[in-house]
Amino acid sequence: MKTLAGLLVLLIGLAQYPLWFGKGSWLAILEMHEQIAALQETNQRLQNRNTVLEAEVNNLKKGFDAIEELARSELGMIRKNELFFRVVEYENK
């Protein structure tokens, strides 16, 4: 009788092993949920960045003010007959 009970406990233990440590185990599922959450966060950040870039592209397509601002700030361009003053501050030693 004791050997039968021991054998049944062993069989139940062997049946439980894949549930806890196998390919589709609880631990693997929890790890996959963590990976999904991290990927969703990354996707959200990238989607926000894409929205900002799309708005900037639309702004550049529709108006010349945005193009002018971009040319002035990034390329240092000035209009014809416009004066450009550059102020350089020196430190007193």
PDB file of C-alpha atoms in Angstrom:
ATOM      1  CA  MET A   1       0.000   0.000   0.000  1.00  0.00           C
ATOM      2  CA  LYS A   2       2.830   2.391   0.847  1.00  0.00           C
ATOM      3  CA  THR A   3       4.562   1.633  -2.423  1.00  0.00           C
ATOM      4  CA  LEU A   4       1.353   2.354  -4.329  1.00  0.00           C
ATOM      5  CA  ALA A   5       0.946   5.701  -2.556  1.00  0.00           C
ATOM      6  CA  GLY A   6       4.606   6.533  -3.224  1.00  0.00           C
ATOM      7  CA  LEU A   7       4.216   5.588  -6.875  1.00  0.00           C
ATOM      8  CA  LEU A   8       1.119   7.790  -7.212  1.00  0.00           C
ATOM      9  CA  VAL A   9       2.931  10.746  -5.609  1.00  0.00           C
ATOM     10  CA  LEU A  10       5.830  10.222  -7.986  1.00  0.00           C
ATOM     11  CA  LEU A  11       3.496  10.093 -11.004  1.00  0.00           C
ATOM     12  CA  ILE A  12       1.691  13.256  -9.891  1.00  0.00           C
ATOM     13  CA  GLY A  13       5.058  14.958  -9.453  1.00  0.00           C
ATOM     14  CA  LEU A  14       6.152  13.894 -12.932  1.00  0.00           C
ATOM     15  CA  ALA A  15       2.847  15.152 -14.382  1.00  0.00           C
ATOM     16  CA  GLN A  16       3.322  18.529 -12.641  1.00  0.00           C
ATOM     17  CA  TYR A  17       6.885  19.045 -13.891  1.00  0.00           C
ATOM     18  CA  PRO A  18       5.922  20.362 -17.370  1.00  0.00           C
ATOM     19  CA  LEU A  19       3.355  22.683 -15.785  1.00  0.00           C
ATOM     20  CA  TRP A  20       5.991  24.414 -13.671  1.00  0.00           C
ATOM     21  CA  PHE A  21       9.221  24.029 -15.653  1.00  0.00           C
ATOM     22  CA  GLY A  22       8.345  22.991 -19.224  1.00  0.00           C
ATOM     23  CA  LYS A  23       8.034  24.958 -22.447  1.00  0.00           C
ATOM     24  CA  GLY A  24       4.539  26.310 -21.675  1.00  0.00           C
ATOM     25  CA  SER A  25       5.075  26.574 -17.929  1.00  0.00           C
ATOM     26  CA  TRP A  26       3.816  29.264 -15.600  1.00  0.00           C
ATOM     27  CA  LEU A  27       7.303  30.703 -15.303  1.00  0.00           C
ATOM     28  CA  ALA A  28       7.672  30.953 -19.079  1.00  0.00           C
ATOM     29  CA  ILE A  29       4.271  32.610 -19.379  1.00  0.00           C
ATOM     30  CA  LEU A  30       5.162  35.183 -16.704  1.00  0.00           C
ATOM     31  CA  GLU A  31       8.411  35.939 -18.511  1.00  0.00           C
ATOM     32  CA  MET A  32       6.530  36.367 -21.788  1.00  0.00           C
ATOM     33  CA  HIS A  33       4.102  38.786 -20.127  1.00  0.00           C
ATOM     34  CA  GLU A  34       7.056  40.879 -18.952  1.00  0.00           C
ATOM     35  CA  GLN A  35       8.511  40.871 -22.466  1.00  0.00           C
ATOM     36  CA  ILE A  36       5.148  41.895 -23.919  1.00  0.00           C
ATOM     37  CA  ALA A  37       4.890  44.800 -21.459  1.00  0.00           C
ATOM     38  CA  ALA A  38       8.395  45.991 -22.359  1.00  0.00           C
ATOM     39  CA  LEU A  39       7.657  45.751 -26.093  1.00  0.00           C
ATOM     40  CA  GLN A  40       4.372  47.626 -25.680  1.00  0.00           C
ATOM     41  CA  GLU A  41       6.202  50.414 -23.833  1.00  0.00           C
ATOM     42  CA  THR A  42       8.800  50.610 -26.604  1.00  0.00           C
ATOM     43  CA  ASN A  43       6.072  50.662 -29.243  1.00  0.00           C
ATOM     44  CA  GLN A  44       4.277  53.483 -27.431  1.00  0.00           C
ATOM     45  CA  ARG A  45       7.456  55.602 -27.298  1.00  0.00           C
ATOM     46  CA  LEU A  46       8.122  54.979 -30.987  1.00  0.00           C
ATOM     47  CA  GLN A  47       4.525  55.756 -31.875  1.00  0.00           C
ATOM     48  CA  ASN A  48       4.740  59.065 -29.993  1.00  0.00           C
ATOM     49  CA  ARG A  49       7.973  59.905 -31.824  1.00  0.00           C
ATOM     50  CA  ASN A  50       6.362  59.057 -35.163  1.00  0.00           C
ATOM     51  CA  THR A  51       3.405  61.314 -34.355  1.00  0.00           C
ATOM     52  CA  VAL A  52       5.739  64.227 -33.626  1.00  0.00           C
ATOM     53  CA  LEU A  53       7.696  63.612 -36.826  1.00  0.00           C
ATOM     54  CA  GLU A  54       4.496  63.328 -38.851  1.00  0.00           C
ATOM     55  CA  ALA A  55       3.272  66.654 -37.463  1.00  0.00           C
ATOM     56  CA  GLU A  56       6.603  68.266 -38.355  1.00  0.00           C
ATOM     57  CA  VAL A  57       6.451  66.885 -41.906  1.00  0.00           C
ATOM     58  CA  ASN A  58       2.882  68.142 -42.347  1.00  0.00           C
ATOM     59  CA  ASN A  59       3.918  71.547 -41.020  1.00  0.00           C
ATOM     60  CA  LEU A  60       6.810  71.690 -43.481  1.00  0.00           C
ATOM     61  CA  LYS A  61       4.535  70.678 -46.367  1.00  0.00           C
ATOM     62  CA  LYS A  62       1.853  73.271 -45.605  1.00  0.00           C
ATOM     63  CA  GLY A  63       3.681  76.420 -44.585  1.00  0.00           C
ATOM     64  CA  PHE A  64       6.764  78.349 -45.495  1.00  0.00           C
ATOM     65  CA  ASP A  65       7.120  79.722 -41.951  1.00  0.00           C
ATOM     66  CA  ALA A  66       8.291  76.364 -40.659  1.00  0.00           C
ATOM     67  CA  ILE A  67      10.758  76.014 -43.535  1.00  0.00           C
ATOM     68  CA  GLU A  68      12.108  79.495 -42.854  1.00  0.00           C
ATOM     69  CA  GLU A  69      12.449  78.802 -39.138  1.00  0.00           C
ATOM     70  CA  LEU A  70      14.284  75.551 -39.842  1.00  0.00           C
ATOM     71  CA  ALA A  71      16.627  77.252 -42.315  1.00  0.00           C
ATOM     72  CA  ARG A  72      17.396  80.055 -39.849  1.00  0.00           C
ATOM     73  CA  SER A  73      17.965  77.871 -36.797  1.00  0.00           C
ATOM     74  CA  GLU A  74      19.784  74.891 -38.288  1.00  0.00           C
ATOM     75  CA  LEU A  75      21.489  76.353 -41.346  1.00  0.00           C
ATOM     76  CA  GLY A  76      22.116  79.900 -40.125  1.00  0.00           C
ATOM     77  CA  MET A  77      20.504  81.458 -43.188  1.00  0.00           C
ATOM     78  CA  ILE A  78      19.414  85.093 -43.321  1.00  0.00           C
ATOM     79  CA  ARG A  79      17.170  87.045 -45.672  1.00  0.00           C
ATOM     80  CA  LYS A  80      18.373  89.417 -48.345  1.00  0.00           C
ATOM     81  CA  ASN A  81      19.161  92.912 -46.964  1.00  0.00           C
ATOM     82  CA  GLU A  82      18.984  91.578 -43.419  1.00  0.00           C
ATOM     83  CA  LEU A  83      21.701  92.237 -40.834  1.00  0.00           C
ATOM     84  CA  PHE A  84      22.978  89.470 -38.649  1.00  0.00           C
ATOM     85  CA  PHE A  85      24.584  90.302 -35.311  1.00  0.00           C
ATOM     86  CA  ARG A  86      26.560  87.727 -33.422  1.00  0.00           C
ATOM     87  CA  VAL A  87      27.221  88.503 -29.780  1.00  0.00           C
ATOM     88  CA  VAL A  88      30.181  86.762 -28.239  1.00  0.00           C
ATOM     89  CA  GLU A  89      30.749  87.088 -24.507  1.00  0.00           C
ATOM     90  CA  TYR A  90      34.236  86.824 -23.113  1.00  0.00           C
ATOM     91  CA  GLU A  91      35.049  85.792 -19.592  1.00  0.00           C
ATOM     92  CA  ASN A  92      37.199  88.143 -17.537  1.00  0.00           C
ATOM     93  CA  LYS A  93      40.124  86.332 -15.973  1.00  0.00           C
TER      94      LYS A  93
END
